[in-house]
Coordinates of N, CA and C in Angstrom, one line a residue:
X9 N 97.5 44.1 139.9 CA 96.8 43.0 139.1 C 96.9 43.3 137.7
X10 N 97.1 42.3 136.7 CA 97.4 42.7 135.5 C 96.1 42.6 134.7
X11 N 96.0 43.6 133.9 CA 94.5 44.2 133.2 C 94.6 44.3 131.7
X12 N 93.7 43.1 131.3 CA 93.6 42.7 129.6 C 93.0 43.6 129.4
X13 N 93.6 44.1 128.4 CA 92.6 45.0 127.6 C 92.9 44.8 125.8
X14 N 92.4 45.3 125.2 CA 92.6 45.4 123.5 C 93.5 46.0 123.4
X15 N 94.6 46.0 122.6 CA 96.0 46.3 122.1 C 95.9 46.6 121.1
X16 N 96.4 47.9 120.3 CA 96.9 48.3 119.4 C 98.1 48.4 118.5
X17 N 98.5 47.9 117.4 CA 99.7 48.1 116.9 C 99.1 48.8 115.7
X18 N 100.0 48.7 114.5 CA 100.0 49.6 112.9 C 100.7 48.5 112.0
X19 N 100.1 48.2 111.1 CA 100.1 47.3 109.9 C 100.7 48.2 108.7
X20 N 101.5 48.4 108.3 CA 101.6 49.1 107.1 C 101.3 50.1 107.1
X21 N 101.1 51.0 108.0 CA 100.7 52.4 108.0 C 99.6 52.8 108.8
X22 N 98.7 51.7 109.0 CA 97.6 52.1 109.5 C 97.1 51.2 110.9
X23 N 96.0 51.6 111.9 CA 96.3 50.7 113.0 C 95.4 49.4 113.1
X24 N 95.8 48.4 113.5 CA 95.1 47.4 114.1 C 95.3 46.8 115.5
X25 N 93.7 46.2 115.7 CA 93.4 46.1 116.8 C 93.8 44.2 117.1
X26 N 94.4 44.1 118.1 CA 94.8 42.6 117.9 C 93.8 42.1 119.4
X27 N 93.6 40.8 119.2 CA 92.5 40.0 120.0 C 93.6 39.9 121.5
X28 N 93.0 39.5 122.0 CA 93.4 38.8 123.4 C 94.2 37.6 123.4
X29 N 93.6 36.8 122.6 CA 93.6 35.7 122.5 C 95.5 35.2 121.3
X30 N 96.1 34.6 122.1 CA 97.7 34.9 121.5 C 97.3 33.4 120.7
X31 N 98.0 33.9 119.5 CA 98.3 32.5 118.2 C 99.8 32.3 118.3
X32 N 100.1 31.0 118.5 CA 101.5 30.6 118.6 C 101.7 30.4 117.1
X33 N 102.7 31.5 116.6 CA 103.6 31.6 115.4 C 104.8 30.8 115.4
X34 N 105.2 30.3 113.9 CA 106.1 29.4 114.2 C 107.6 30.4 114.5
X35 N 108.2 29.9 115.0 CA 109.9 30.2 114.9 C 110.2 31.1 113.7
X36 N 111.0 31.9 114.2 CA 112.3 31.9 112.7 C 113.1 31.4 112.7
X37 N 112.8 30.3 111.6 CA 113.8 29.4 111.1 C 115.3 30.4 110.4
X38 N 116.5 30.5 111.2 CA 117.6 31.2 110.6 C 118.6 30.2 109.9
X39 N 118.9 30.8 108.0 CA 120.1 30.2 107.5 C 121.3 29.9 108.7
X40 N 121.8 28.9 108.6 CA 123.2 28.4 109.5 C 123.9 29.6 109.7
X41 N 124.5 30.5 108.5 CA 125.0 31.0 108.6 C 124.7 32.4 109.6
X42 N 123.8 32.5 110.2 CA 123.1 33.9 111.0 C 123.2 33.3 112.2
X43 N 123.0 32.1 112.6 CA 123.2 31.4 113.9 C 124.1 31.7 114.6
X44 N 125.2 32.2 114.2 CA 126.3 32.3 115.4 C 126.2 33.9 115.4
X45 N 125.2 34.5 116.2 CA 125.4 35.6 116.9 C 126.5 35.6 118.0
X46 N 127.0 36.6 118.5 CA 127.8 36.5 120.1 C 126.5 36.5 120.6
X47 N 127.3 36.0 121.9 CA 125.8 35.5 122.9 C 126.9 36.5 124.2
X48 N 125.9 37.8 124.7 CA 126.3 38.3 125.8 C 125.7 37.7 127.1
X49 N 127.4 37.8 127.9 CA 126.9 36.6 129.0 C 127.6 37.8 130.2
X50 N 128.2 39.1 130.2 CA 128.5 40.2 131.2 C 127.8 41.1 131.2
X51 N 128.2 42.2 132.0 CA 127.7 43.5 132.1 C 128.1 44.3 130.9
X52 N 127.1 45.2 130.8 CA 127.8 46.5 129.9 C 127.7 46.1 128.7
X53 N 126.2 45.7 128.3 CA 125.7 45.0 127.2 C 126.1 46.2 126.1
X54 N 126.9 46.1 125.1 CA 126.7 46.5 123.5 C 126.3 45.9 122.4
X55 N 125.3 47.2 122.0 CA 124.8 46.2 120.4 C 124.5 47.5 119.9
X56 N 124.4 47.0 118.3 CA 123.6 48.1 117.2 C 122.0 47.4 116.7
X57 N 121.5 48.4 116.1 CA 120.2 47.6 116.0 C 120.5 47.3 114.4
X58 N 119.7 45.3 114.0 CA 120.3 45.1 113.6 C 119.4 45.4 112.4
X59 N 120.1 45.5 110.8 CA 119.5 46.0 109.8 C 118.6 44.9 109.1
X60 N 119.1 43.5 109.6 CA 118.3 42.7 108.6 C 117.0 42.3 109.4
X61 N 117.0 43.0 110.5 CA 115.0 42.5 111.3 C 114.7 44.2 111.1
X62 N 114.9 44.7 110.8 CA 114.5 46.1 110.3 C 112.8 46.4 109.2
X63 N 111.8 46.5 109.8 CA 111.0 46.6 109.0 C 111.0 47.5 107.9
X64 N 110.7 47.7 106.5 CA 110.7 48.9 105.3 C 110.5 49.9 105.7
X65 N 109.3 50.5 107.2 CA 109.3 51.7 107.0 C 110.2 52.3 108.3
X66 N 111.4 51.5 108.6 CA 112.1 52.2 109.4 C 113.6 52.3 109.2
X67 N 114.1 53.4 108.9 CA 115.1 53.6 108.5 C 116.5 53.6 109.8
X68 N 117.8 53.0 109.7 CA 118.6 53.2 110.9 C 119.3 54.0 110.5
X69 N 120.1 54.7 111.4 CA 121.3 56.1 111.2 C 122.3 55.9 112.3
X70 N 122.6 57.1 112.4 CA 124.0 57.0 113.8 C 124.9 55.5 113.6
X71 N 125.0 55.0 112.5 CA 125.7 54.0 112.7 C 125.2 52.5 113.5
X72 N 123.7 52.8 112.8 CA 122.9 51.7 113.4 C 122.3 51.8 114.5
X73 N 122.7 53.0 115.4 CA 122.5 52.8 117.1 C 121.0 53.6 117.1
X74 N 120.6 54.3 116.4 CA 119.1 54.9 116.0 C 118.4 55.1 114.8
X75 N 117.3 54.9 115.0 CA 115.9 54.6 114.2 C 115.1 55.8 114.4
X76 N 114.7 56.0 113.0 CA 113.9 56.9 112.7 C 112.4 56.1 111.9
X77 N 111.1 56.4 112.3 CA 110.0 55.8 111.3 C 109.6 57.0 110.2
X78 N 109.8 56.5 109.3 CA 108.9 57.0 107.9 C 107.6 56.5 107.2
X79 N 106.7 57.2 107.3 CA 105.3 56.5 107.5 C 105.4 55.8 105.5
X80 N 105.8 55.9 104.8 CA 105.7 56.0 103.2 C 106.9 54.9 103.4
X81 N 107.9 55.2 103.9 CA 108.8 53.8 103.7 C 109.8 53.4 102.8
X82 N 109.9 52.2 102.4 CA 110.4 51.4 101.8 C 109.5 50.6 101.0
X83 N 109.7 50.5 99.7 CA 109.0 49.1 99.1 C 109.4 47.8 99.4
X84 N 108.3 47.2 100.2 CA 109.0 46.2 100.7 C 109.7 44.8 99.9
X85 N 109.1 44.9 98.3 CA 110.0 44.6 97.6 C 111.4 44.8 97.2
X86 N 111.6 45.9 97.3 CA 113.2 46.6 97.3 C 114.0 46.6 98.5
X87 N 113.1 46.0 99.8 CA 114.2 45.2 100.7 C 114.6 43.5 100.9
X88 N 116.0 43.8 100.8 CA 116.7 42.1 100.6 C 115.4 41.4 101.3
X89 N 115.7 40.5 101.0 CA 114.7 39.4 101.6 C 115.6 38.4 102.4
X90 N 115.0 38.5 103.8 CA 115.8 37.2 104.7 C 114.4 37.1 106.1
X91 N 114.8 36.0 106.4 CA 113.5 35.7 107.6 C 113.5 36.2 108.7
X92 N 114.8 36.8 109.1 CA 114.7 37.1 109.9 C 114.2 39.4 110.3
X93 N 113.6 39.6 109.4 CA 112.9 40.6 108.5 C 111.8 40.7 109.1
X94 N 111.2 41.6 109.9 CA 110.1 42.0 110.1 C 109.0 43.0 109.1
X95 N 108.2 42.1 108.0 CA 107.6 42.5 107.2 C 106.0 43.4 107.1
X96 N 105.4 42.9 108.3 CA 104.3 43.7 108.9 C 104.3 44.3 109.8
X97 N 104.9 44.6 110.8 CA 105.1 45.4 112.1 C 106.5 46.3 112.4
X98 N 106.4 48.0 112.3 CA 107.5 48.6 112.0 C 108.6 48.0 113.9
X99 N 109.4 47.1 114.0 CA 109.7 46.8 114.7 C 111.2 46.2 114.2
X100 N 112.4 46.6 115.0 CA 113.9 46.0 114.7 C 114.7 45.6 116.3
X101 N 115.1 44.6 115.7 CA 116.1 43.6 117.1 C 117.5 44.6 117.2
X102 N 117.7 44.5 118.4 CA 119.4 44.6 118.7 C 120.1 43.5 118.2
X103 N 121.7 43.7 117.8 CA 122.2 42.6 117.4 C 122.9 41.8 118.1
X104 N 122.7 42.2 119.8 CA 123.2 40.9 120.6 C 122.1 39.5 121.0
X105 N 122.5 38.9 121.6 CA 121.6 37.8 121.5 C 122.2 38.1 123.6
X106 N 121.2 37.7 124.6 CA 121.3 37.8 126.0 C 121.0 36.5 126.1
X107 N 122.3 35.7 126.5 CA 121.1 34.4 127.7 C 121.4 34.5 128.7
X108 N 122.5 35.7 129.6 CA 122.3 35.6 130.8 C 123.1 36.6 131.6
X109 N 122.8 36.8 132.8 CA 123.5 38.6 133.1 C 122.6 39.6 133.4
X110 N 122.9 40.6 133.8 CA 122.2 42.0 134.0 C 123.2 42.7 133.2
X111 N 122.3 43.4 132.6 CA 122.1 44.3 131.9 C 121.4 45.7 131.8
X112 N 122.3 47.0 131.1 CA 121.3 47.7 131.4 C 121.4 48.7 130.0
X113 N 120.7 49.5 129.2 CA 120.8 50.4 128.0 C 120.0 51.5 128.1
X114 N 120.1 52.6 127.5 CA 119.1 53.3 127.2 C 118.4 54.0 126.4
X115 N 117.2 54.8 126.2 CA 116.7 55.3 124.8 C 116.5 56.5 124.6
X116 N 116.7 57.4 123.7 CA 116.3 59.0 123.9 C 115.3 59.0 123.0
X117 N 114.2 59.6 123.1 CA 113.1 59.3 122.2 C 113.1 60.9 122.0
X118 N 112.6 60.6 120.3 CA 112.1 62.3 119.7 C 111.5 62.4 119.0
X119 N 109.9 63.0 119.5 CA 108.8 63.5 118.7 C 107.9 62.0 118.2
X120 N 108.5 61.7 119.2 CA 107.5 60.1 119.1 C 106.4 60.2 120.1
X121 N 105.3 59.6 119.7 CA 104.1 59.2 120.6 C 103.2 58.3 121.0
X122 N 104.3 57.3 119.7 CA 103.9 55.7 120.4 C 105.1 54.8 119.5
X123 N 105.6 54.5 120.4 CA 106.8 53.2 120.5 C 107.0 51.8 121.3
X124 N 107.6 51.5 122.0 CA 107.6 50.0 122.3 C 109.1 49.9 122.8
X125 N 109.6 49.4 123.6 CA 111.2 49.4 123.9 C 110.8 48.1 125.4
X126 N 111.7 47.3 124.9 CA 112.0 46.1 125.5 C 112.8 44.8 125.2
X127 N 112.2 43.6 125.2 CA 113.7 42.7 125.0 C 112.5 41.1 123.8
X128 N 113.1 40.6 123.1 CA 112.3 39.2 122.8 C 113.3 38.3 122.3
X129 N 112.0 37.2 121.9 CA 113.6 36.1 122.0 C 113.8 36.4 121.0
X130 N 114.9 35.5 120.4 CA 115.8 36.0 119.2 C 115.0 35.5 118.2
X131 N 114.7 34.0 118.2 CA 113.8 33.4 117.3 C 112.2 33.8 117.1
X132 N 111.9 34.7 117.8 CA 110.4 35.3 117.8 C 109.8 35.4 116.3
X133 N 108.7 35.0 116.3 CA 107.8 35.1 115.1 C 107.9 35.9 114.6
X134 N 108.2 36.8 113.2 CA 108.6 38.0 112.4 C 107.2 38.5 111.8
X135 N 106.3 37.5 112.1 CA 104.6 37.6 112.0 C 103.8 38.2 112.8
X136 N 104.5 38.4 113.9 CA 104.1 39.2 115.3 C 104.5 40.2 115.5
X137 N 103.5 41.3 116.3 CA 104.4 42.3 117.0 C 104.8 42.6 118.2
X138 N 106.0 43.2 118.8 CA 106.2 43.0 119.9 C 105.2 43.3 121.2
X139 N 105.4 42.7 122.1 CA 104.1 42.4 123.3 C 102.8 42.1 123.0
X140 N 103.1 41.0 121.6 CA 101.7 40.9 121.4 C 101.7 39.2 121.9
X141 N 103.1 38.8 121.7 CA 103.0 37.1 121.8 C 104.0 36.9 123.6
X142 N 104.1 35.8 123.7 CA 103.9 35.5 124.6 C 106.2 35.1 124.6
X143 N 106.4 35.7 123.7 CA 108.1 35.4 123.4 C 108.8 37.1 123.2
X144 N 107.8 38.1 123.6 CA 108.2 39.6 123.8 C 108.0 40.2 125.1
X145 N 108.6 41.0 125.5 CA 108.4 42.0 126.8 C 108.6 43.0 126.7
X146 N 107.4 44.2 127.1 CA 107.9 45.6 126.1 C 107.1 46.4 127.2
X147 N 108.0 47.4 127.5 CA 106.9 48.7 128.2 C 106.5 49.8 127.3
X148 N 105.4 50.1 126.9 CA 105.1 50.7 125.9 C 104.5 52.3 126.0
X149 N 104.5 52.8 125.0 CA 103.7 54.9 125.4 C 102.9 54.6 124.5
X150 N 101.8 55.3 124.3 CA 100.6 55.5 123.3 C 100.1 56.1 123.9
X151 N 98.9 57.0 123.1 CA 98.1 58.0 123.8 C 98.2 58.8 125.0
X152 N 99.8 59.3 125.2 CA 99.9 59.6 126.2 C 100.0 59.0 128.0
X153 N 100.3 57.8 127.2 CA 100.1 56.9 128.9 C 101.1 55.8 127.9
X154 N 101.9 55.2 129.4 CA 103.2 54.2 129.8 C 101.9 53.1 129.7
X155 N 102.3 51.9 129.1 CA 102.4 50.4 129.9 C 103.3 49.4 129.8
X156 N 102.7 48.6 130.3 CA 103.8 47.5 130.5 C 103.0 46.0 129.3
X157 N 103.8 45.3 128.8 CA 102.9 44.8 127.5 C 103.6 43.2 127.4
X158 N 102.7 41.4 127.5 CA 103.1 40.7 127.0 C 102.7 39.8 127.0
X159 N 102.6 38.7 125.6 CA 101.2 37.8 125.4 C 99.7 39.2 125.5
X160 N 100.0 39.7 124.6 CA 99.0 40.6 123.9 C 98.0 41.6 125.6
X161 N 98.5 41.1 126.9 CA 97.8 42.0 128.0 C 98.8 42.5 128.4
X162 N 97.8 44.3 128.8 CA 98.4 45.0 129.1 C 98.3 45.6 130.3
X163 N 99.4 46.5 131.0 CA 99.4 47.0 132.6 C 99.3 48.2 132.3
X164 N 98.3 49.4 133.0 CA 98.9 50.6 132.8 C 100.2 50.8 133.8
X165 N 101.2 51.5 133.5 CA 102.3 52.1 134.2 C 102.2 53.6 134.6
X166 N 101.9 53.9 136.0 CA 101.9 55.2 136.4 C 103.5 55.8 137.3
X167 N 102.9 57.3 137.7 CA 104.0 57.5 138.0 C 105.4 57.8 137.3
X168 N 105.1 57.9 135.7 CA 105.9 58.4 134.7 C 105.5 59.0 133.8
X169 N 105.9 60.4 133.6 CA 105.4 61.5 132.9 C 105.7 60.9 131.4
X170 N 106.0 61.9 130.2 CA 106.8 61.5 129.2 C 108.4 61.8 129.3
X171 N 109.6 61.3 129.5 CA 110.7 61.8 129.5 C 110.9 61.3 128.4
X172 N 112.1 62.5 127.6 CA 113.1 62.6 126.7 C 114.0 61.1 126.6
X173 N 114.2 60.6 127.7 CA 115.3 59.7 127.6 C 114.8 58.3 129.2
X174 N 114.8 57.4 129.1 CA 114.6 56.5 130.0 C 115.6 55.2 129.6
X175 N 115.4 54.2 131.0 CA 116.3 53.5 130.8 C 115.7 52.0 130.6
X176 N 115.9 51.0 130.6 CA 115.7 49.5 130.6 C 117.1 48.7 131.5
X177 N 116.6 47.7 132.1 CA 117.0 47.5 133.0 C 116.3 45.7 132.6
X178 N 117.6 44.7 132.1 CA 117.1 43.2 132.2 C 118.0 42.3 132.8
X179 N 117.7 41.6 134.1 CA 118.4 40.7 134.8 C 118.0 39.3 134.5
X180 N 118.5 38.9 133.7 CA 117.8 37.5 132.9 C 118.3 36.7 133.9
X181 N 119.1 36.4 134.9 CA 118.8 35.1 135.9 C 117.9 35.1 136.7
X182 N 117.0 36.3 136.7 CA 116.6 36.6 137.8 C 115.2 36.9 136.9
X183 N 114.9 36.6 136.3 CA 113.7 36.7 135.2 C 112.8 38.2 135.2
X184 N 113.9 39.5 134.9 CA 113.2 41.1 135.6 C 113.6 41.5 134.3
X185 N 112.4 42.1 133.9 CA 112.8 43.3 133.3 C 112.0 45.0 133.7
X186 N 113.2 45.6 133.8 CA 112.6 46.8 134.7 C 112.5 48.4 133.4
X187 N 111.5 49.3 133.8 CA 111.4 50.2 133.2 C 112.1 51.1 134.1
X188 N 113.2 52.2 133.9 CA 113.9 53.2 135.1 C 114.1 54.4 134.3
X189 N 113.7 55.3 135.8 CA 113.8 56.5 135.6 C 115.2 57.0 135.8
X190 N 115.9 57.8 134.7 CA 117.2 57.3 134.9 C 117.5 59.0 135.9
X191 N 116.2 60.0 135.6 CA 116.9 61.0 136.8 C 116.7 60.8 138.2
X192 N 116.2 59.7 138.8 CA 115.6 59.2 139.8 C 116.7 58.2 140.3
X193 N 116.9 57.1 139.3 CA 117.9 55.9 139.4 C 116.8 55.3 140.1
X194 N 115.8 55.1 139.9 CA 114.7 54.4 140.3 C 113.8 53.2 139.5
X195 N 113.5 52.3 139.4 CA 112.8 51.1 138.6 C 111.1 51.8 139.2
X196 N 110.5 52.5 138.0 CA 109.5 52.5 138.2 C 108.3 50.8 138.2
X197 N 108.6 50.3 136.7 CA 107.9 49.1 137.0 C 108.7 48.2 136.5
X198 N 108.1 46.7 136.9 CA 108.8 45.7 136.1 C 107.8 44.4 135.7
X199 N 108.5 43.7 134.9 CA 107.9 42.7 134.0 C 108.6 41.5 135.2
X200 N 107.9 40.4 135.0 CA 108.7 39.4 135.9 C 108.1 38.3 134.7
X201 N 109.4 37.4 134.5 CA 109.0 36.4 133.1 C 110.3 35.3 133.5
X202 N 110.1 33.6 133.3 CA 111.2 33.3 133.5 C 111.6 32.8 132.1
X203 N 113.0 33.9 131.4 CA 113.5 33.7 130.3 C 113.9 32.1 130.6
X204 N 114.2 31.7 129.0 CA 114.6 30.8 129.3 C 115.8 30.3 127.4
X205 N 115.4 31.2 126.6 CA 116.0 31.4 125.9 C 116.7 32.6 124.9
X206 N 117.5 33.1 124.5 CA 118.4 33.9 124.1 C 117.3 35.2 123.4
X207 N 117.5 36.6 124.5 CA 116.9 37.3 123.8 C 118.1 38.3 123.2
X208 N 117.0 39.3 122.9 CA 117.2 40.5 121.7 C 116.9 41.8 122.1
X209 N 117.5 42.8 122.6 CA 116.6 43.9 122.7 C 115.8 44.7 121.7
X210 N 114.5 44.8 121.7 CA 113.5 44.9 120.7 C 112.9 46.4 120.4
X211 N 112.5 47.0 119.7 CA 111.9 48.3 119.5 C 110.9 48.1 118.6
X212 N 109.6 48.8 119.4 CA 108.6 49.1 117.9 C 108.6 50.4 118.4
X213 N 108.2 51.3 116.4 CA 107.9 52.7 116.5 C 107.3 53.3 115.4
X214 N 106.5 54.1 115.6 CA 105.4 54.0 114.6 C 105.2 55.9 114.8
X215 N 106.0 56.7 115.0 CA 106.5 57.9 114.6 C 107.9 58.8 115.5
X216 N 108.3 59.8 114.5 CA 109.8 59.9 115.6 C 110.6 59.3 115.2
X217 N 111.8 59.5 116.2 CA 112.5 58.4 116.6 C 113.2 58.0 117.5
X218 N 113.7 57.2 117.4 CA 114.5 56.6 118.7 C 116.0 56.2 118.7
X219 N 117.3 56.6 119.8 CA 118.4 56.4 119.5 C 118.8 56.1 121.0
X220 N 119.5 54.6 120.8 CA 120.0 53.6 121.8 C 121.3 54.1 122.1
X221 N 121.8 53.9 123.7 CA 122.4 54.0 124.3 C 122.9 52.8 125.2
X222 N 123.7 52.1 124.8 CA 124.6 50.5 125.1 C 126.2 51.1 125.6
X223 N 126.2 49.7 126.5 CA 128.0 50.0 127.2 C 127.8 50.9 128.2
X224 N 126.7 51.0 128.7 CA 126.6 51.6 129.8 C 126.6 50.8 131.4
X225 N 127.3 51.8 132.2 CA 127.1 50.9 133.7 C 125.6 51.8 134.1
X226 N 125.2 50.6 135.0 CA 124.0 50.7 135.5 C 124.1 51.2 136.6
X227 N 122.9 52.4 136.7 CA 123.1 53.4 137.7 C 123.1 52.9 139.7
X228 N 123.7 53.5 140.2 CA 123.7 52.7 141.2 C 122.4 52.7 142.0
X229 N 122.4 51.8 142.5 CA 120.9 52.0 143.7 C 119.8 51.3 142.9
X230 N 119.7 50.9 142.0 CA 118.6 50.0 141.3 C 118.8 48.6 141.9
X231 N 117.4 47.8 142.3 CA 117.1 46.8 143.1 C 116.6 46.1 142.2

């Protein structure tokens, strides 16, 4: 049974506590010209993460495919200005757009101790943070404990230590997204949501960092 509790994110450095209660943010409205993402519709999803939903205090490397957070940042003046920009919440989109398929990627996390890895829609509120609104799905770590995070309530997730590296697992026809242990090849938990429009694979991280692994086949024996 799923168990509301009070959620934490980080505003600019420091943390806040967000209500239960979800506020429907408007859209991001995207220039024409940003609209025509490719839209992945196979297996063996590739993307980089994309630099223009990149909040100031998160810096990308490896050629986009990993994030590192810097608590001091960026002036968020001295980043280009576009909408599709995450201004208050250190969180950045992948640059594929999913409406349909299984899929699967993974994350190596380092010296992180609270992050966020999951999928939202593409248009999602840039006002919001991920698993806070009701347009993200995120399994999340903090204080040493897994959950599962969306429309602002949260699950705890047992049965997973901290690993170095885990996987994500989203079958959008099938409305799953799964957290997997990838030395196991096992789906410890899953989100059940019926998408209905084009997501994004999402990251928030708020120390550390984190570096994506895309173009992968999905391990066998996952249900």
């Amino acid at each position: 049974m799923a168990m509301a509790v009070r959620a934490a994110c980080r505003l600019a450095g420091r943390t806040v506590t967000s209500s239960l209660s979800v506020t429907h943010r408007r859209a991001v409205s995207l220039p024409a010209r940003t609209r025509h993402i490719s839209t992945s519709t196979g297996n063996n999803l590739q993307f980089r993460l994309d630099e223009r939903t990149a909040h100031s205090s998160l810096d990308l490397f490896k050629k986009n495919t990993a994030v590192i957070y810097r608590m001091l940042g960026l002036d968020p003046s001295h980043v280009q200005d576009n909408p599709e920009r995450f201004r208050d919440w250190a969180v950045v989109f992948g640059d594929e757009r999913i409406s349909s398929g299984r899929h699967y990627w993974e994350v190596t996390v380092k010296k992180s101790q609270e992050f966020r890895l999951g999928v939202a829609e593409a248009l999602m509120s840039r006002e919001d943070c991920v698993g806070t609104n009701s347009s993200s799905w995120v399994f999340g770590y903090a204080q040493r404990k897994w959950f599962a995070m969306t429309g602002n309530k949260v699950v705890p997730v047992t049965l997973v230590g901290r690993p170095d590296r885990i996987g994500i697992l989203l079958d959008y026809d099938a409305g799953l997204l799964g957290l997997v242990d990838i030395e196991k090849a096992k789906i410890i938990h899953t989100i059940k949501a019926p998408f209905k429009t084009p997501l994004c694979p999402a990251f928030g991280l708020w120390d550390g960092e984190l570096l994506t692994h895309s173009g992968l086949q999905e391990p066998e024996g996952l249900k």
